[in-house]
Tab-separated table of C-alpha atoms in Angstrom:
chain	number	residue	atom	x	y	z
F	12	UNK	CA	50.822	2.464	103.422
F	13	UNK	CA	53.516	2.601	105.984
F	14	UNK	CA	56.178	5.560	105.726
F	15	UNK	CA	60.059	5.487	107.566
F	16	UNK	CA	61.067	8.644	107.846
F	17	UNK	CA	65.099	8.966	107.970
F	18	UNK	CA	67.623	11.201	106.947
F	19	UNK	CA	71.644	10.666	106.193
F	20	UNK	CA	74.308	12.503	108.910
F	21	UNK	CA	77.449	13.914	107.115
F	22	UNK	CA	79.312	11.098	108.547
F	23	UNK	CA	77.129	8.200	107.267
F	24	UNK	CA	74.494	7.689	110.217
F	25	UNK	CA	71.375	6.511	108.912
F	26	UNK	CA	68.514	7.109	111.235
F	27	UNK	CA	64.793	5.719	110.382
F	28	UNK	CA	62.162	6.130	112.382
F	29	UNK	CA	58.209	5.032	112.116
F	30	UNK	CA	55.661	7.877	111.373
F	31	UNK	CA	52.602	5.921	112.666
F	32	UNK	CA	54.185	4.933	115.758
F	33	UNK	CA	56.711	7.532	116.618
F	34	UNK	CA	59.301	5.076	116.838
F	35	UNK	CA	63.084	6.064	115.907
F	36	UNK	CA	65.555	3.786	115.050
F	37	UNK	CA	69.042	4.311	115.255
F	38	UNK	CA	71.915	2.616	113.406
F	39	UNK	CA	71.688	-0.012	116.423
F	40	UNK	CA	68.783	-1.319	115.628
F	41	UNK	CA	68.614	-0.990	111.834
F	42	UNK	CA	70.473	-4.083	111.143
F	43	UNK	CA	67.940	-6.219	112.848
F	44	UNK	CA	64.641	-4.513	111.864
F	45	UNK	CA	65.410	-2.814	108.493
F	46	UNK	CA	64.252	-5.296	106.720
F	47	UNK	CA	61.605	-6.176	108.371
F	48	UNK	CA	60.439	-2.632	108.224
F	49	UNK	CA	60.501	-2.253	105.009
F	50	UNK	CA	58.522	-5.539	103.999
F	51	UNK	CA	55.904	-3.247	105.939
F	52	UNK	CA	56.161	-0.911	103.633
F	53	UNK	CA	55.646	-0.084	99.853
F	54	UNK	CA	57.904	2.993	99.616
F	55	UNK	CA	60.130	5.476	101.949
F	56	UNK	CA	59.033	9.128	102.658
F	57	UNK	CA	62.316	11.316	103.255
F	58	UNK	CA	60.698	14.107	105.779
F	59	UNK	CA	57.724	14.508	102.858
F	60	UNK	CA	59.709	15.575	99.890
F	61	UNK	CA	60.463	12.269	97.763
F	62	UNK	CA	59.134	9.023	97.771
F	63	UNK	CA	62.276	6.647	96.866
F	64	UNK	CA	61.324	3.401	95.261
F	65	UNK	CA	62.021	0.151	97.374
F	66	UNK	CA	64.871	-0.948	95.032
F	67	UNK	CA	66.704	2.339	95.356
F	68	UNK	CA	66.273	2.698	99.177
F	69	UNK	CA	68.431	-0.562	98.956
F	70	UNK	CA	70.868	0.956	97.225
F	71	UNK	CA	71.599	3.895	99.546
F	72	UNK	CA	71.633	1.254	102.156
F	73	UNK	CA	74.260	-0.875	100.123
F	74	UNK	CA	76.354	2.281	99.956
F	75	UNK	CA	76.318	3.140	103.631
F	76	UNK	CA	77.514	-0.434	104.079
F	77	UNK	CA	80.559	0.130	102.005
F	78	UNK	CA	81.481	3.090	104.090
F	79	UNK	CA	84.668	1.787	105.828
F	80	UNK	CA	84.309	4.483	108.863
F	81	UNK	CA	80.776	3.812	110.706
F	82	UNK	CA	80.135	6.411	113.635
F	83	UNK	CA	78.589	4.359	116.415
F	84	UNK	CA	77.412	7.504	119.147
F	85	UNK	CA	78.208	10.877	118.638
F	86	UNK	CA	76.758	13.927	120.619
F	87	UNK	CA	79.356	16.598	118.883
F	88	UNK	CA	77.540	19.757	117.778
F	89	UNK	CA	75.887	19.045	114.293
F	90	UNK	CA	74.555	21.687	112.369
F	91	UNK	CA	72.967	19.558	109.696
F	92	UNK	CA	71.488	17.554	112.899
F	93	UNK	CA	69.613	20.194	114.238
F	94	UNK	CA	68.113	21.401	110.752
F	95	UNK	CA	66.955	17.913	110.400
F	96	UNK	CA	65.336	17.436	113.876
F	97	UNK	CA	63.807	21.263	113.042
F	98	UNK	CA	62.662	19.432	109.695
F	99	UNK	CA	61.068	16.819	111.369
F	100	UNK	CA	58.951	18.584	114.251
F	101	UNK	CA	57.853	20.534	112.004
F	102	UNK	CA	56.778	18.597	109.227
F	103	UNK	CA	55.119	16.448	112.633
F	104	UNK	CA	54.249	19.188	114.318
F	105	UNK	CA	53.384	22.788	112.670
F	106	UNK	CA	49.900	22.271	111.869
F	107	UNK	CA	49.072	21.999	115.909
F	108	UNK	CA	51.607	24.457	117.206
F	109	UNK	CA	50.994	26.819	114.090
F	110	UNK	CA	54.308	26.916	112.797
F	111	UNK	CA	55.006	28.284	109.266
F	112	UNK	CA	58.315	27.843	108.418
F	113	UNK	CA	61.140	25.077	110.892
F	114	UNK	CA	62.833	28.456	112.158
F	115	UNK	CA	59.374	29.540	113.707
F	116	UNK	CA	60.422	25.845	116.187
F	117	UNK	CA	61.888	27.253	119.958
F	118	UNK	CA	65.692	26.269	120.705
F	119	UNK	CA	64.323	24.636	123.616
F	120	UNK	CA	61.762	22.491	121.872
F	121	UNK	CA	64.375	21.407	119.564
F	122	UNK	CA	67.268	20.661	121.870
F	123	UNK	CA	64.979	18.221	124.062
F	124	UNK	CA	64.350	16.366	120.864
F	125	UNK	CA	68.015	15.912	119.922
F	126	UNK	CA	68.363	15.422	123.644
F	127	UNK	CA	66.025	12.444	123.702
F	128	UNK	CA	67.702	11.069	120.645
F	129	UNK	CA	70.503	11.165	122.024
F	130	UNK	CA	69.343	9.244	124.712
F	131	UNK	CA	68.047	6.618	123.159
F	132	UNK	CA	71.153	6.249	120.943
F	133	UNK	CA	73.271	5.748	123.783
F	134	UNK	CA	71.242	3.125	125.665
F	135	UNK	CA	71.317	1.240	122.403
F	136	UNK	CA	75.153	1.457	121.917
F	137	UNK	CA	75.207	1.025	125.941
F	138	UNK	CA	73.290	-2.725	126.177
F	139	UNK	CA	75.791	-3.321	122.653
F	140	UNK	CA	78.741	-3.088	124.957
F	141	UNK	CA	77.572	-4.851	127.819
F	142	UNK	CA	76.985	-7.685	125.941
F	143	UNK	CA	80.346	-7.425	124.292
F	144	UNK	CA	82.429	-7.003	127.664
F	145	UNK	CA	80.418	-9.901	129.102
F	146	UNK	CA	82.397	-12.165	127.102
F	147	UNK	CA	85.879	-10.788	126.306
F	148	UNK	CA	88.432	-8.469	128.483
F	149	UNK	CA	89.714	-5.151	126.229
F	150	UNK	CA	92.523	-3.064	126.630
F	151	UNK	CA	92.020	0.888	126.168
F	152	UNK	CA	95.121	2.297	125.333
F	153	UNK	CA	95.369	6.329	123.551
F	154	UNK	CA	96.106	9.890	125.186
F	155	UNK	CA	94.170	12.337	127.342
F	156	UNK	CA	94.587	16.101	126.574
F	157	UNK	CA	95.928	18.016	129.227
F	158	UNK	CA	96.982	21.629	130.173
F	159	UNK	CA	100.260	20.293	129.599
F	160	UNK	CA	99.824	18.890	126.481
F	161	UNK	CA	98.739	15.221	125.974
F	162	UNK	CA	99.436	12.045	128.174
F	163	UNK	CA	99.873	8.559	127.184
F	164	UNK	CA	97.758	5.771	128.874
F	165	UNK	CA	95.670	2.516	129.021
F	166	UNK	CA	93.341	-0.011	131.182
F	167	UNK	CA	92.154	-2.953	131.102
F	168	UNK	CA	88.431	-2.658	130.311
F	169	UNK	CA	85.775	-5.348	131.990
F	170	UNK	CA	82.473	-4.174	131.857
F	171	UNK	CA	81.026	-0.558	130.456
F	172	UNK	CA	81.629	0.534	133.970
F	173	UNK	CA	85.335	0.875	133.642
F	174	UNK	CA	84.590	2.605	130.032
F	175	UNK	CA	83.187	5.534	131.667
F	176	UNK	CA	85.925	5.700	134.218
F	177	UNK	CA	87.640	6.900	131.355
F	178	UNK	CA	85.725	9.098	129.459
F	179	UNK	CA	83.789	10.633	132.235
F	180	UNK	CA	85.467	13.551	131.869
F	181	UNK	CA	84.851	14.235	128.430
F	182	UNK	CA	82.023	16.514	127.367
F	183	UNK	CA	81.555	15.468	123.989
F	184	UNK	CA	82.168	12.063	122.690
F	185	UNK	CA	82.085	9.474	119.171
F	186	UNK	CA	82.534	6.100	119.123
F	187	UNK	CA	83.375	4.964	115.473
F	188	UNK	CA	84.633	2.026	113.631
F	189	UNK	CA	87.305	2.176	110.535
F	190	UNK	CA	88.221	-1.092	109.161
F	191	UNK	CA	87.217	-2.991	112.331
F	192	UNK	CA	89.116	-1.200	114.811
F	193	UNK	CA	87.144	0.545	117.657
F	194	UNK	CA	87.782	4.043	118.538
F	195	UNK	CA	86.787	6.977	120.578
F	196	UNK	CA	87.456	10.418	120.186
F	197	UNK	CA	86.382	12.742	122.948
F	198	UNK	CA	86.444	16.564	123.807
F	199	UNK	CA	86.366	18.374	127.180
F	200	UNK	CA	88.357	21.460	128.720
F	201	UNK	CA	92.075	20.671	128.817
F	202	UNK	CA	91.647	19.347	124.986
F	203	UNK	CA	91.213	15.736	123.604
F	204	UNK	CA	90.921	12.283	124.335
F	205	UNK	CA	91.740	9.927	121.495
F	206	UNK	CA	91.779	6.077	122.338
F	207	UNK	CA	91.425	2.742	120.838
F	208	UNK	CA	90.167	-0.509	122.257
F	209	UNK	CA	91.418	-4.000	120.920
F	210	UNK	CA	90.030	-7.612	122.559
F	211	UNK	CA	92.777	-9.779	124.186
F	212	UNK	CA	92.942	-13.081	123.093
F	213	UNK	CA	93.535	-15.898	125.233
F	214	UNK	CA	97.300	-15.725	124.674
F	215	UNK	CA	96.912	-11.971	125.389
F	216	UNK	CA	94.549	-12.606	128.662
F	217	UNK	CA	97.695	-14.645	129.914
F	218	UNK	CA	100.050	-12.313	129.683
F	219	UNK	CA	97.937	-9.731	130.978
F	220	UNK	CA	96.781	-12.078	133.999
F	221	UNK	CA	100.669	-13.368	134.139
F	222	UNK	CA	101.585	-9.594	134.850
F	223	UNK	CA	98.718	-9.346	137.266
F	224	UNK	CA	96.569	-6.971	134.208
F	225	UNK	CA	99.269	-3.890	135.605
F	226	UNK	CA	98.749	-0.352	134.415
F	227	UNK	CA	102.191	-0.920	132.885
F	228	UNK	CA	102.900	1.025	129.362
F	229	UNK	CA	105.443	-1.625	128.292
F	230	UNK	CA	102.666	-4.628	128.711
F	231	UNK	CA	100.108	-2.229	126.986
F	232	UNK	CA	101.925	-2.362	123.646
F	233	UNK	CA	103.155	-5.473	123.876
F	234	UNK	CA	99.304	-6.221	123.853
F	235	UNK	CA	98.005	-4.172	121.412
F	236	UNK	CA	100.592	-4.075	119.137
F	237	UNK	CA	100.891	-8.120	118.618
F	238	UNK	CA	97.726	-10.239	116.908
F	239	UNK	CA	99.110	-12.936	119.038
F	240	UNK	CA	97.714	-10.848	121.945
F	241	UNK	CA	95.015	-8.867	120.580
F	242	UNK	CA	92.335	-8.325	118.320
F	243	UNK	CA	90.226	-6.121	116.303
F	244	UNK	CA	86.527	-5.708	118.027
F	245	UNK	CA	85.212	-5.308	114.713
F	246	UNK	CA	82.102	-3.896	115.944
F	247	UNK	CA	80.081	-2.932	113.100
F	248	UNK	CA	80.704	-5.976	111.377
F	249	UNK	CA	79.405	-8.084	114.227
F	250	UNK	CA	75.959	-5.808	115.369
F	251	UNK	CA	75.038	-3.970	112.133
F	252	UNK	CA	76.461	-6.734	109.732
F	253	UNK	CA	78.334	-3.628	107.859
């Protein structure tokens, strides 16, 4: 019998991963190969502890799906993270590094786990938002914490190149979705980032190509705060189907 391993973040992330493969998959990919998966398999082992019946997997699934705030990427300290990542080497790993108890696991051992999770997280959301910019121009509008206190701004937002021009900076980051709009929330030295990103719609693209797409705080909100101009990215509707 085939086992998916997975465990619930405080803010709703489900991640899943194989046992017989060592795959993990992250809320990018679960839309496309959850059910799949489980068709593969007759029940769901949570880190060894329960065995949840098919039926009620599905309806711990249904009720992430209602969740109106989906986190995207996040790489903000977690406490309830790392105990799970401890959970999981060790229930992988104890008997061959001799292990008894997750707190016998080394910082370091853990860390490059979470690390590599990480990594693979954000190459998911990364290929997500290439595809997306490849057929749309955004605008990224918010304010960037400074010594000084915060500072309004915005760009116009092409490809996942100009994304990071922003956020570059910022040492931690999350990328979440309430109610269809897209927004980023991101920490670093001076304070905190906090920006949203709409899609301009044709009408918008004209005004922002009439006024030559201008770093201009006046055409910003004209943009973003009109539907005539702009629209919600709705990003968790579109690649998870939540």
């Amino acid at each position: 019998m085939r086992h998916l391993y997975y465990y619930y973040k405080n803010d709703g992330t489900l991640v899943v991963r194989y046992k017989d493969d060592d795959r993990r998959i992250t809320m990018n990919y679960l839309y496309y190969s959850l059910k799949e998966a489980l068709q593969n398999s007759d029940a769901i082992t949570a880190y060894g502890t329960s065995i949840l019946p098919f039926k009620n997997y599905l309806k711990e699934f249904n009720d992430v799906k209602k969740d109106k705030e989906i986190t995207i990427y996040d790489n903000f300290y977690d406490p309830d993270r790392e105990n799970d990542t401890r959970k999981y080497l060790f229930d992988d790993f104890a008997e061959e590094h001799g292990w008894n108890s997750p707190d016998d696991i080394p910082d370091k051992q853990v860390w490059n786990e979470i690390d590599a999770q990480d990594r693979i997280q954000w190459d998911d959301v990364r290929n997500e938002l290439d595809a997306m910019f490849e057929k749309n121009v955004y605008l990224l509008t918010g304010t960037c914490g400074r010594w000084n206190g915060p500072v309004q701004g915005g760009k116009f937002i092409r490809s996942v190149g100009d994304l990071l021009s922003c956020m570059d900076h910022l040492d931690y980051i999350r990328i979440y979705d309430k109610n269809g709009h897209l927004y980023i929330h991101g920490s670093h030295h001076d304070g905190d980032d906090d920006y949203e990103l709409k899609r301009l719609t044709h009408k918008g693209y004209e005004l922002a190509d009439l006024n030559y797409f201008a770093c201009d705080r006046q055409l910003h909100t004209a943009i973003m705060n009109c539907n005539f101009y702009s629209a919600l990215p709705r990003y968790a509707q579109k690649v998870y189907g939540l």
